[in-house]
mmCIF file of C-alpha atoms in Angstrom:
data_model
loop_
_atom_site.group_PDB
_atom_site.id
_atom_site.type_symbol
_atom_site.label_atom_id
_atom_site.label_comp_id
_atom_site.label_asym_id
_atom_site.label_seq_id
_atom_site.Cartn_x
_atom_site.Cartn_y
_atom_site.Cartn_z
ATOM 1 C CA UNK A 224 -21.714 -91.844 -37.861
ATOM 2 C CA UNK A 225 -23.259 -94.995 -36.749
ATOM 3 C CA UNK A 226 -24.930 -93.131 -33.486
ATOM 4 C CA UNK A 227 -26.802 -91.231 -35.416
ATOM 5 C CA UNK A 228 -28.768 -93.916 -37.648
ATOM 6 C CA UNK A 229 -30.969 -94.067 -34.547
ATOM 7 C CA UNK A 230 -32.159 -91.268 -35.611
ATOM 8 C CA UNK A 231 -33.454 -92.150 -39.402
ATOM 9 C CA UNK A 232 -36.788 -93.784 -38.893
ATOM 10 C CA UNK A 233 -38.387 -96.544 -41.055
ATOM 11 C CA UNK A 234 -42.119 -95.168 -42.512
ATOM 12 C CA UNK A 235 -43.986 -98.351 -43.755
ATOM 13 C CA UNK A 236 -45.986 -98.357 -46.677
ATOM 14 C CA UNK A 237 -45.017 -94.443 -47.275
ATOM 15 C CA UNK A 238 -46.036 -92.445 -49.527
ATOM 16 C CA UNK A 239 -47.706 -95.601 -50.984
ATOM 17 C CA UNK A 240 -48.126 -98.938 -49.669
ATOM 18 C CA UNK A 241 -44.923 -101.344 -50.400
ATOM 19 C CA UNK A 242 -42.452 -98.712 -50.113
ATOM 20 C CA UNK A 243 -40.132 -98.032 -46.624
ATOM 21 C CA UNK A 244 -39.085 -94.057 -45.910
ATOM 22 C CA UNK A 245 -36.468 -93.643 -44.482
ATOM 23 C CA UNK A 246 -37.685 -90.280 -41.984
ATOM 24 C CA UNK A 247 -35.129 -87.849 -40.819
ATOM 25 C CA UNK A 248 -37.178 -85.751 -39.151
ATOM 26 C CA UNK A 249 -35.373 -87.274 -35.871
ATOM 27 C CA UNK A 250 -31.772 -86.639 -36.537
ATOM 28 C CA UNK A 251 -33.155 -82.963 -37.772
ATOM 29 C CA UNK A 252 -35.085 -82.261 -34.471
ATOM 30 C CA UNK A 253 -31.582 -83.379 -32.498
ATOM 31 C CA UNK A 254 -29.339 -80.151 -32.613
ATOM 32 C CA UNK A 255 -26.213 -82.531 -32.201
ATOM 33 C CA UNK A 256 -26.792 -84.713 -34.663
ATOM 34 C CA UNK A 257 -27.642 -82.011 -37.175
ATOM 35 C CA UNK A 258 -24.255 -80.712 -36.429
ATOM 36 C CA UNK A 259 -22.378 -83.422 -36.663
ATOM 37 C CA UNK A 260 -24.381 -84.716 -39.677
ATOM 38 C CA UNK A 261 -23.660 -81.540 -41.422
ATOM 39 C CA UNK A 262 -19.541 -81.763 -40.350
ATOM 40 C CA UNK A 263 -19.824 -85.657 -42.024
ATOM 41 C CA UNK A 264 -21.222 -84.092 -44.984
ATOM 42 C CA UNK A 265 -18.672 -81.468 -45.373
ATOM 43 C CA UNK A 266 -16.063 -83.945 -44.900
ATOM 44 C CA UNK A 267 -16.939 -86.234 -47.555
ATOM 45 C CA UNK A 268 -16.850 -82.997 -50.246
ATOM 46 C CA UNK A 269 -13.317 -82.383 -48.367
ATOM 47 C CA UNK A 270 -11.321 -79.185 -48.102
ATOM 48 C CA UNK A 271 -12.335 -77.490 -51.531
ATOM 49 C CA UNK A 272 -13.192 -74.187 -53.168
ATOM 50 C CA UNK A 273 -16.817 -73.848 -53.657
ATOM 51 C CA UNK A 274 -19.185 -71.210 -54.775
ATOM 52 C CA UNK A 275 -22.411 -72.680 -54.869
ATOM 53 C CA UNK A 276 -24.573 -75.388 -53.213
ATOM 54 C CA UNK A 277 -27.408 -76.752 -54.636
ATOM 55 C CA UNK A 278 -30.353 -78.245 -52.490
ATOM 56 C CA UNK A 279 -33.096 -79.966 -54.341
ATOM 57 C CA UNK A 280 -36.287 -79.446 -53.209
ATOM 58 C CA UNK A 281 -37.331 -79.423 -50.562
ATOM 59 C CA UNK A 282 -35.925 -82.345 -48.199
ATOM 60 C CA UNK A 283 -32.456 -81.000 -49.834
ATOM 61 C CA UNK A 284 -32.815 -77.765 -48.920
ATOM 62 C CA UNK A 285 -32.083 -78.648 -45.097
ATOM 63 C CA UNK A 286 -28.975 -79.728 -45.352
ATOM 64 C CA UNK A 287 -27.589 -77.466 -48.656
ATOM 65 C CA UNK A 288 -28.150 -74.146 -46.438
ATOM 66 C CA UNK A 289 -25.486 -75.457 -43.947
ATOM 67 C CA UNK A 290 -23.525 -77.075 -46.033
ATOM 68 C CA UNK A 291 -23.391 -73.270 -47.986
ATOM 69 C CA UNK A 292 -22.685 -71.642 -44.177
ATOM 70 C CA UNK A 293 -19.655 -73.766 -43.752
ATOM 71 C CA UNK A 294 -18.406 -73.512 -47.392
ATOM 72 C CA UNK A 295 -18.850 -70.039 -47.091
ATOM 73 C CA UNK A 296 -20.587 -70.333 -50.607
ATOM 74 C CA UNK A 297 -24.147 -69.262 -51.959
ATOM 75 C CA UNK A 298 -27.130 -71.374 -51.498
ATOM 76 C CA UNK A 299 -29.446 -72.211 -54.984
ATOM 77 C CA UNK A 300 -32.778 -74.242 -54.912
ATOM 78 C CA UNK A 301 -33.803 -76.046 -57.497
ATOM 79 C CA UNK A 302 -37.684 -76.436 -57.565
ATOM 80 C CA UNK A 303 -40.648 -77.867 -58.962
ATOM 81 C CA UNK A 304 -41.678 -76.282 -62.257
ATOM 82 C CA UNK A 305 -43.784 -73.165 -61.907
ATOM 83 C CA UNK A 306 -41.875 -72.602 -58.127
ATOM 84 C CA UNK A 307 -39.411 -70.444 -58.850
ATOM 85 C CA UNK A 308 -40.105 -66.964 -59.634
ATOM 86 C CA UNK A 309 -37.139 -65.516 -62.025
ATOM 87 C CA UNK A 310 -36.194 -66.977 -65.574
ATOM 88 C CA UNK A 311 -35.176 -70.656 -65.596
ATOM 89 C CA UNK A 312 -34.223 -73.281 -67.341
ATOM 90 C CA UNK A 313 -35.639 -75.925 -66.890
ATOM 91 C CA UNK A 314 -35.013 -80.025 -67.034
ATOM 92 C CA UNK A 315 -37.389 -83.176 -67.403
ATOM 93 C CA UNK A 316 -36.999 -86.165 -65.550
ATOM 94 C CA UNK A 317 -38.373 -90.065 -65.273
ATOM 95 C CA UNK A 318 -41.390 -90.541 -62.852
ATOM 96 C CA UNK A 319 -43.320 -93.569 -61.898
ATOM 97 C CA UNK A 320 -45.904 -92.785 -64.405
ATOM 98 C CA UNK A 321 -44.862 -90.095 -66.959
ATOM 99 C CA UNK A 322 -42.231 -87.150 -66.335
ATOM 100 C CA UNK A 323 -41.840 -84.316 -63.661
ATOM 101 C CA UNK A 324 -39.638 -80.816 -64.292
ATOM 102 C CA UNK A 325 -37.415 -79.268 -62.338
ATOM 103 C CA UNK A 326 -36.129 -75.581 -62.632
ATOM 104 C CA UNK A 327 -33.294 -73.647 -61.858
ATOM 105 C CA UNK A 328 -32.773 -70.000 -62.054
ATOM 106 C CA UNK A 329 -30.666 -69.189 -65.419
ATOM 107 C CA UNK A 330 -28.366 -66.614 -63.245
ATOM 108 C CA UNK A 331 -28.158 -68.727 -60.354
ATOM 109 C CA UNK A 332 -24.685 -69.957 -61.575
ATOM 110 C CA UNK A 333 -22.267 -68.247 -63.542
ATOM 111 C CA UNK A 334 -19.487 -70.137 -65.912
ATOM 112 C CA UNK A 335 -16.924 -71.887 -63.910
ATOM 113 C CA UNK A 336 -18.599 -72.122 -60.741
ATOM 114 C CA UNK A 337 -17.651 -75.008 -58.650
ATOM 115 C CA UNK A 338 -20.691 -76.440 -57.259
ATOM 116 C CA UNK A 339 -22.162 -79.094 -54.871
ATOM 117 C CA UNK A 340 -25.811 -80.813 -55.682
ATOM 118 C CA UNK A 341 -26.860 -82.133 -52.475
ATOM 119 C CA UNK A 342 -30.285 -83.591 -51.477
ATOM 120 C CA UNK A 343 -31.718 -85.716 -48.601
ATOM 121 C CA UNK A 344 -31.762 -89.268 -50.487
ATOM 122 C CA UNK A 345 -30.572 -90.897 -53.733
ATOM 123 C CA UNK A 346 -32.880 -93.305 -54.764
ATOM 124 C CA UNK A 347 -33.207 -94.162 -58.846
ATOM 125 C CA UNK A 348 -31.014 -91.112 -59.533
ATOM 126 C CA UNK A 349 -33.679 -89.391 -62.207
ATOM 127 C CA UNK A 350 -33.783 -86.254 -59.564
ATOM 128 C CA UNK A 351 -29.857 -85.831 -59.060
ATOM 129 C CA UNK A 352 -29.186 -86.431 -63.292
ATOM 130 C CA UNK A 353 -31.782 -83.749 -64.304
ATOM 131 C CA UNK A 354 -30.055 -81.069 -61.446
ATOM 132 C CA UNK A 355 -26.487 -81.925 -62.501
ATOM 133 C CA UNK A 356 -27.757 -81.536 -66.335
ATOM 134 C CA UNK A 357 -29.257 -77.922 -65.087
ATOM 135 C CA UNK A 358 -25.542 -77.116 -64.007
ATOM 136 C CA UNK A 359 -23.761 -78.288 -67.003
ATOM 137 C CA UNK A 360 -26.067 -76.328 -69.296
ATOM 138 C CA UNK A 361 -25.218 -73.243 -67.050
ATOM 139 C CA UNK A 362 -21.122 -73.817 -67.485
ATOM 140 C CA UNK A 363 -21.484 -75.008 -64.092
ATOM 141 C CA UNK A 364 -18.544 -77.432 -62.270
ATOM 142 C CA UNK A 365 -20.244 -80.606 -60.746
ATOM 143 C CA UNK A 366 -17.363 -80.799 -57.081
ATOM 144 C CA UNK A 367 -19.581 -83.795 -56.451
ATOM 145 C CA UNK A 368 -23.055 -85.265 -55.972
ATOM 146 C CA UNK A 369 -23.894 -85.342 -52.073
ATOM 147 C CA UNK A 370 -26.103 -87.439 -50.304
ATOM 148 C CA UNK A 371 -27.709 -87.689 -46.522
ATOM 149 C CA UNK A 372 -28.599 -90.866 -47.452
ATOM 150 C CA UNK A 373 -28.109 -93.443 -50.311
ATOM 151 C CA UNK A 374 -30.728 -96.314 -51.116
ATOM 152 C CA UNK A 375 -28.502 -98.863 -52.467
ATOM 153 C CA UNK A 376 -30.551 -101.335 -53.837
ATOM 154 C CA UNK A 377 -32.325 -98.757 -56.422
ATOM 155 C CA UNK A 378 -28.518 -98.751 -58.058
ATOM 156 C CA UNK A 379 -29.302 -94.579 -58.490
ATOM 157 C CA UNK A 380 -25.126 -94.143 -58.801
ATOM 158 C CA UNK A 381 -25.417 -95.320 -62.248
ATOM 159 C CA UNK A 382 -27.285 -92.461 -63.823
ATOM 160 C CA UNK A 383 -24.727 -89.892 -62.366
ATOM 161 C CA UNK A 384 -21.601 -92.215 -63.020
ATOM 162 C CA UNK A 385 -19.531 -89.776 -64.888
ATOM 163 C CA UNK A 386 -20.145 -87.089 -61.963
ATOM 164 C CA UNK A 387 -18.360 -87.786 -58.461
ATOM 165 C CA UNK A 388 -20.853 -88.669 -55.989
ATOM 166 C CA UNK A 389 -20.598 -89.795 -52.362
ATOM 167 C CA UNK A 390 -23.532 -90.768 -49.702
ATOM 168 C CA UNK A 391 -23.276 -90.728 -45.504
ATOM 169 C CA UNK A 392 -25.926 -93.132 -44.941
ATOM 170 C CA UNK A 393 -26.040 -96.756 -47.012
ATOM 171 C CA UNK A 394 -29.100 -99.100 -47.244
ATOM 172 C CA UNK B 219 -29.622 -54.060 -43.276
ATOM 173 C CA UNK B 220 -29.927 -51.613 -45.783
ATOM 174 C CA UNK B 221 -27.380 -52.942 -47.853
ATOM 175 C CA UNK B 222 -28.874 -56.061 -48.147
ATOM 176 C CA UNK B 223 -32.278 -55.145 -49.535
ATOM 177 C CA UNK B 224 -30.956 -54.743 -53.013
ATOM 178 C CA UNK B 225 -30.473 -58.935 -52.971
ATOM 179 C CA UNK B 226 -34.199 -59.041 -52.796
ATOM 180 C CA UNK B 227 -35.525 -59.126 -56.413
ATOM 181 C CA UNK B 228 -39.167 -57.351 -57.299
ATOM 182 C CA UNK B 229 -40.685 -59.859 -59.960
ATOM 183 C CA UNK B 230 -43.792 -58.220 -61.343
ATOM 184 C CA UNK B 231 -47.108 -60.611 -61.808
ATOM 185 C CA UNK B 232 -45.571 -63.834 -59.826
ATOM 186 C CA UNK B 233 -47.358 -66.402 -59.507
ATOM 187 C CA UNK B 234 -50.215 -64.448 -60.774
ATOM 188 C CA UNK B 235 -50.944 -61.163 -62.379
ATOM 189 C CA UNK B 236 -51.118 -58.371 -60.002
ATOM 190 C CA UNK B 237 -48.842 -59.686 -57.521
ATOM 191 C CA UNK B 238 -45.491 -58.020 -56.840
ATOM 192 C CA UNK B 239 -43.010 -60.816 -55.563
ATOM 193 C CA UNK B 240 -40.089 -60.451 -53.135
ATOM 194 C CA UNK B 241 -38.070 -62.953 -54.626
ATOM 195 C CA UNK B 242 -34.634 -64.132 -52.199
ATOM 196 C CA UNK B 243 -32.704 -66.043 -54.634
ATOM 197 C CA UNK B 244 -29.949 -63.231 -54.861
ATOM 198 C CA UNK B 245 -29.931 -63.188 -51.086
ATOM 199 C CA UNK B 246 -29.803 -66.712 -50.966
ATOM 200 C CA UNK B 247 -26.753 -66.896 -53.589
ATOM 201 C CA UNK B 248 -24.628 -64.200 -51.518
ATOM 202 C CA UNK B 249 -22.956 -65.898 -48.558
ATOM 203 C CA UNK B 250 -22.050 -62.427 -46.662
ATOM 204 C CA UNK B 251 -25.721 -61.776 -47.324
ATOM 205 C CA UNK B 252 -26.638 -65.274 -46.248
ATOM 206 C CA UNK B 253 -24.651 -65.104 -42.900
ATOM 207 C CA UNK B 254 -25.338 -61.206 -41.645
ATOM 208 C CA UNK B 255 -29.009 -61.859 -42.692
ATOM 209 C CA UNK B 256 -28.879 -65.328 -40.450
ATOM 210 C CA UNK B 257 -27.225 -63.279 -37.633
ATOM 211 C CA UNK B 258 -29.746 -60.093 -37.791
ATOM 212 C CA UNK B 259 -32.574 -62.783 -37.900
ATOM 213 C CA UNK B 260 -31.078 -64.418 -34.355
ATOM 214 C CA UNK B 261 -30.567 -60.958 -32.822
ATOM 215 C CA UNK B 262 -34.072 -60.335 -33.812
ATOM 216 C CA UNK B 263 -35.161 -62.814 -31.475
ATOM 217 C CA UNK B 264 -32.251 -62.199 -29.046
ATOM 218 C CA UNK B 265 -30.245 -63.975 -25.885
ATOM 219 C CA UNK B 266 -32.772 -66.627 -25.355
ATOM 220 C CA UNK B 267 -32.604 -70.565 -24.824
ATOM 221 C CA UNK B 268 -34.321 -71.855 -27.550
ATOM 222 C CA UNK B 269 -35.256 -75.863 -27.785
ATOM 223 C CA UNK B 270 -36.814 -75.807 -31.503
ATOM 224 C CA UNK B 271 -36.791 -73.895 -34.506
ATOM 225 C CA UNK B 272 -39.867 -73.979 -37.339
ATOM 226 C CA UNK B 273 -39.627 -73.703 -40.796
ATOM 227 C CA UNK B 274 -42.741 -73.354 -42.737
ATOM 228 C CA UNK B 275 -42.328 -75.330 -46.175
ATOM 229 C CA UNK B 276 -40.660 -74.693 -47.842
ATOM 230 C CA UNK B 277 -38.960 -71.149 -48.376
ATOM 231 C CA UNK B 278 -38.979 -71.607 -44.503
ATOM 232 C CA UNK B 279 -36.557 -73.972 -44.441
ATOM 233 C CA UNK B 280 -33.967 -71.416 -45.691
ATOM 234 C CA UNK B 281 -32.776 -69.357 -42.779
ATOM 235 C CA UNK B 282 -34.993 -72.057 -39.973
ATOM 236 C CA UNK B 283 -31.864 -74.562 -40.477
ATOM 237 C CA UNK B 284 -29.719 -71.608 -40.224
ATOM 238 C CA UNK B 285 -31.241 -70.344 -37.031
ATOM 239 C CA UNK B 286 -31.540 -73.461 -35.402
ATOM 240 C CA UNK B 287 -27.726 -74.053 -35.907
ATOM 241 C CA UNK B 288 -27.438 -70.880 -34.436
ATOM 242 C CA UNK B 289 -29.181 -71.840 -31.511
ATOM 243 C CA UNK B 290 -28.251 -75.076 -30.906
ATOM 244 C CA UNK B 291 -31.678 -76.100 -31.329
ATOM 245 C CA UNK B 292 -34.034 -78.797 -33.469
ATOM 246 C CA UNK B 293 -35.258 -78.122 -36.544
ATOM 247 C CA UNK B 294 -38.839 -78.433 -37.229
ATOM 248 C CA UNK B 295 -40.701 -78.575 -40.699
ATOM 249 C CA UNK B 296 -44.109 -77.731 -40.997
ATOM 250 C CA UNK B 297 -45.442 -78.495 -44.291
ATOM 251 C CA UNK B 298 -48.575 -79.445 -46.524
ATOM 252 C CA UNK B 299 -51.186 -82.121 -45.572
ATOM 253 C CA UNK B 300 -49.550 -85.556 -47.099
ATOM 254 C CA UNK B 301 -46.234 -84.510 -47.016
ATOM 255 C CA UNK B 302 -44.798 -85.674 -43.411
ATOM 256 C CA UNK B 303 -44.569 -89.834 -43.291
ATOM 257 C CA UNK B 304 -45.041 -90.187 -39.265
ATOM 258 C CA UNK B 305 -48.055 -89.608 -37.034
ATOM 259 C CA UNK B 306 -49.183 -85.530 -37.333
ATOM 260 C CA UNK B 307 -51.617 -83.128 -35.800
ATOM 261 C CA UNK B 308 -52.714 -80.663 -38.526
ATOM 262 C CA UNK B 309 -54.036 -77.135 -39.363
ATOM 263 C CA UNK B 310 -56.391 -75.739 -41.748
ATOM 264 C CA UNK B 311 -55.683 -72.148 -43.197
ATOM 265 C CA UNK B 312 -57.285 -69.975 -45.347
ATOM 266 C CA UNK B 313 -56.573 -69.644 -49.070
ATOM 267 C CA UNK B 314 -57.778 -67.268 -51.550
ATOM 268 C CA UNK B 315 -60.345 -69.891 -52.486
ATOM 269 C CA UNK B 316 -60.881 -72.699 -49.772
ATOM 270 C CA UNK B 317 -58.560 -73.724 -47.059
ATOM 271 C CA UNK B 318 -55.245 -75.350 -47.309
ATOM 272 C CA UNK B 319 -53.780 -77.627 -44.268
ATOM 273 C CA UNK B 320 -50.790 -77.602 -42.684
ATOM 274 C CA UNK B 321 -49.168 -80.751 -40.412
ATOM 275 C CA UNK B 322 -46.278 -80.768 -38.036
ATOM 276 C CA UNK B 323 -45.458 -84.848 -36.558
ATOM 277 C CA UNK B 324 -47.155 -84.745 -33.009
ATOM 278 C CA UNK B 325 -43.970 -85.931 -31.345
ATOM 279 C CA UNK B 326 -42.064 -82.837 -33.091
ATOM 280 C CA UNK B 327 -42.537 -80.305 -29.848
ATOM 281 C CA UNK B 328 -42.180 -81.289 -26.285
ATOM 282 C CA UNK B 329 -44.730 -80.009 -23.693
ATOM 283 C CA UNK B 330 -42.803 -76.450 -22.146
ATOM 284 C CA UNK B 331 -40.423 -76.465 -25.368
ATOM 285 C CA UNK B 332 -39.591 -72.630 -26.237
ATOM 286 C CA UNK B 333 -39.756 -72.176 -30.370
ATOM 287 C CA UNK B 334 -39.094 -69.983 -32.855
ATOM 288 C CA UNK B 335 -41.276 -69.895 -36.023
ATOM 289 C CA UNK B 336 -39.970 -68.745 -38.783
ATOM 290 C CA UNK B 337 -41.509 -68.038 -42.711
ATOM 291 C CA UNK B 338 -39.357 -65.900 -45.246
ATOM 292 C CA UNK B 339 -42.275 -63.986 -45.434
ATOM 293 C CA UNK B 340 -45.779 -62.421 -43.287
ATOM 294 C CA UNK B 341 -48.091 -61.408 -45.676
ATOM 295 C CA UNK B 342 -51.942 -62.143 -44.781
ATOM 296 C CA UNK B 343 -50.559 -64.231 -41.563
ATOM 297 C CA UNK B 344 -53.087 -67.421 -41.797
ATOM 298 C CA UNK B 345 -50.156 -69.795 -42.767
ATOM 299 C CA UNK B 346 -48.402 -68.038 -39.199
ATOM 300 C CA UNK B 347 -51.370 -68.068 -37.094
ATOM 301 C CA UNK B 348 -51.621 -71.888 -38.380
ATOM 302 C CA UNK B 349 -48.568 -72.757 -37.175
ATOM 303 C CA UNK B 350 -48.632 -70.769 -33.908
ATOM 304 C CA UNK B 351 -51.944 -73.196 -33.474
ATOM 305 C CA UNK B 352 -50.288 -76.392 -33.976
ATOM 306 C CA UNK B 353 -47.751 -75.628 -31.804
ATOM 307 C CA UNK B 354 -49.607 -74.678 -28.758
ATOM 308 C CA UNK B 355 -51.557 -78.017 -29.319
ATOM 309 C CA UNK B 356 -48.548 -79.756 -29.076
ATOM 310 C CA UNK B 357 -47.555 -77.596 -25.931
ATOM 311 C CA UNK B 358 -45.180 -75.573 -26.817
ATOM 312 C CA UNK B 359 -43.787 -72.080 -25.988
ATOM 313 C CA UNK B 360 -43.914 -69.496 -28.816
ATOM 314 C CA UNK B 361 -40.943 -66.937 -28.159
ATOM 315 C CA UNK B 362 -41.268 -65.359 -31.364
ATOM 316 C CA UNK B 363 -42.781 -65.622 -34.688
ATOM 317 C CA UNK B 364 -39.843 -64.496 -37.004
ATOM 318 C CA UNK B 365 -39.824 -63.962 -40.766
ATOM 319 C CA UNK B 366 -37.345 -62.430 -42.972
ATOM 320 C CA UNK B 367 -39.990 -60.242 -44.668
ATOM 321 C CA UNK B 368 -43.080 -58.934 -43.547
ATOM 322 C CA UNK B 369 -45.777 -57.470 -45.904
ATOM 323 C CA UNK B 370 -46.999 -54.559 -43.716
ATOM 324 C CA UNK B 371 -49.784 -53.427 -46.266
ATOM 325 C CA UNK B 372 -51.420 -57.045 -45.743
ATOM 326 C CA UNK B 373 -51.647 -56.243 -42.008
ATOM 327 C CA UNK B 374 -50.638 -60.051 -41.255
ATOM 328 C CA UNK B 375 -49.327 -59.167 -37.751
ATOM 329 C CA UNK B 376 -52.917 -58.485 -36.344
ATOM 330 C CA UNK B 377 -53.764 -62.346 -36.785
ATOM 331 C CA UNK B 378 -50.577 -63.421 -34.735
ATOM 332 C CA UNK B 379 -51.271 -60.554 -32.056
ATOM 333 C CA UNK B 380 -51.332 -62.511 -29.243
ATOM 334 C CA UNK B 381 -47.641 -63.518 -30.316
ATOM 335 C CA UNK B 382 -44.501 -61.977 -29.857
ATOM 336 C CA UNK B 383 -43.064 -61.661 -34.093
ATOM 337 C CA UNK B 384 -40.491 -59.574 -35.871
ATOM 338 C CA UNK B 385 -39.370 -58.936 -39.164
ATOM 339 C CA UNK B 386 -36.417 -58.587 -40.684
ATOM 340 C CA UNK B 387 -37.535 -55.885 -43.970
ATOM 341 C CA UNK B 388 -40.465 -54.177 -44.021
ATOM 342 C CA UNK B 389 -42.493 -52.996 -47.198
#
C-alpha cells in the first residue's frame, strides 16, 4: 500500500495551530486508490461473516459504506448527539476541554450481530471506545476495530485493547 | 423501487416540531436495499463517463462513495465552512434564519471534469444550487444533480433548473 501514501497529505497547523492532518481527500478523489484502499481494508478484517459496519461520523462514513458493499452487510452511522433522528442510545466521550456524545440508533443492531467499527483515523482512541461501548450495550459482536489510518504516537490502541483492532496506514 | 420505500422511516417533529423526516437508517442497514438502491441511483444518471462524484456532508456521503465506485470515479465531499483542512472556494446558502456556507478544496474538480452531485435528499434546493455553483467555479461539468429523495412539495427542482437532476422517491 505504500503507492498510495502519496496520496494522504500533511495539513499544518490544522484544525488548530501545532497539530499535522493527515488529508485524504487525495487518495478519495483517485478512483484507484479508493479501490484498492477499500480491498486493503477488507483484507485486514479477512474472510468473515459480518452483518453490520459501523462508520463514525463523518470522515468514517466514506470508507464503512464500501466496506458494507463488499461484506454484503448493512451500513450504521454513528453521529453527533442530536444527529440522528430515531431513538438512541447514546455514549460520552473525553475531549480536549470537557466531553462530546455520540449516538447510535437502539435498533440499529440486534443481539449477536457481528460487527465492524471503522473510521478514517485513530488518534487518542476516546471516539473508537465510546462506539465499541454503543455496540456492547446493544449485544453487539466487536469482528474488529478498523482504521484508514493509525496515529501512532497518540498510543489510541490502548483504550480499545481488549477489542481486536488493526490500522492500513502507520505514523 | 416500490419495495424499498418501506426502509424509509417517517419520524414525526425531527429536528423540530412540524417537520416530517424521511429518515434512511433502515435503508442504510439492509444490504439488498443498499445495493439495488446504489444501482437504481447509477441508472438514474445512466451510461455516461463520469470523472467525479459529490457528496454533500454528510448524509451525502452515503450512496456518493457508492456511486463513485460504481463509476470508477473520485469522490468529492462538500461540506461546512471550517471543515475541509486544504485550500477551498466556498458557497453561501440560505437557511431558515441567515446563510450557511458550504466549501469544496479548489483543486477537487478539474477544468472539463463531468460530475455527479448527489444529496440523500432535495427539499428547498439552496444546499444543491450551492453546490452546482461551486462546481462550475471550479470548471466543471454538471451531468446530473442526483438525490435519493426529493421533496416535491418544497419545489427544490426550480432552483437547480438550469441542471439536469433526478430523484430516486418522490413525496
Amino acid at each position: 500500500m505504500k503507492e498510495f501514501e502519496s496520496f494522504i497529505r500533511d495539513i499544518h497547523d490544522f484544525p488548530k495551530p501545532g497539530v499535522l492532518f493527515k488529508d485524504i481527500s487525495p487518495l478519495l478523489a483517485n478512483p484507484k486508490a479508493m479501490h484498492d484502499c477499500t480491498n486493503a481494508l477488507y483484507d485486514l478484517i479477512g474472510d468473515e461473516r459480518i452483518d453490520k459496519v459501523i462508520g463514525i461520523e463523518s470522515r468514517g462514513f466514506f470508507f464503512a459504506t464500501l466496506l458494507a458493499n463488499k461484506f454484503d452487510a448493512g451500513f450504521i452511522p454513528v453521529r453527533k448527539s442530536g444527529k440522528l433522528p430515531y431513538k438512541t442510545v447514546a455514549e460520552s466521550y473525553e475531549l480536549e476541554y470537557g466531553n462530546g456524545i455520540l449516538e447510535i440508533h437502539e435498533d440499529a443492531i440486534q443481539k449477536g450481530d457481528r460487527v465492524v467499527i471503522h473510521d478514517d483515523v485513530l488518534a487518542t482512541g476516546g471516539t473508537a471506545r465510546a462506539v465499541c461501548n454503543l455496540v456492547e450495550k446493544l449485544g453487539g459482536e466487536i469482528v474488529q476495530c478498523n482504521f484508514l489510518i493509525e496515529l501512532v504516537f497518540l498510543n489510541g490502541k490502548e483504550k480499545i485493547q481488549e477489542f481486536p483492532y488493526a490500522a492500513l496506514f502507520k505514523y
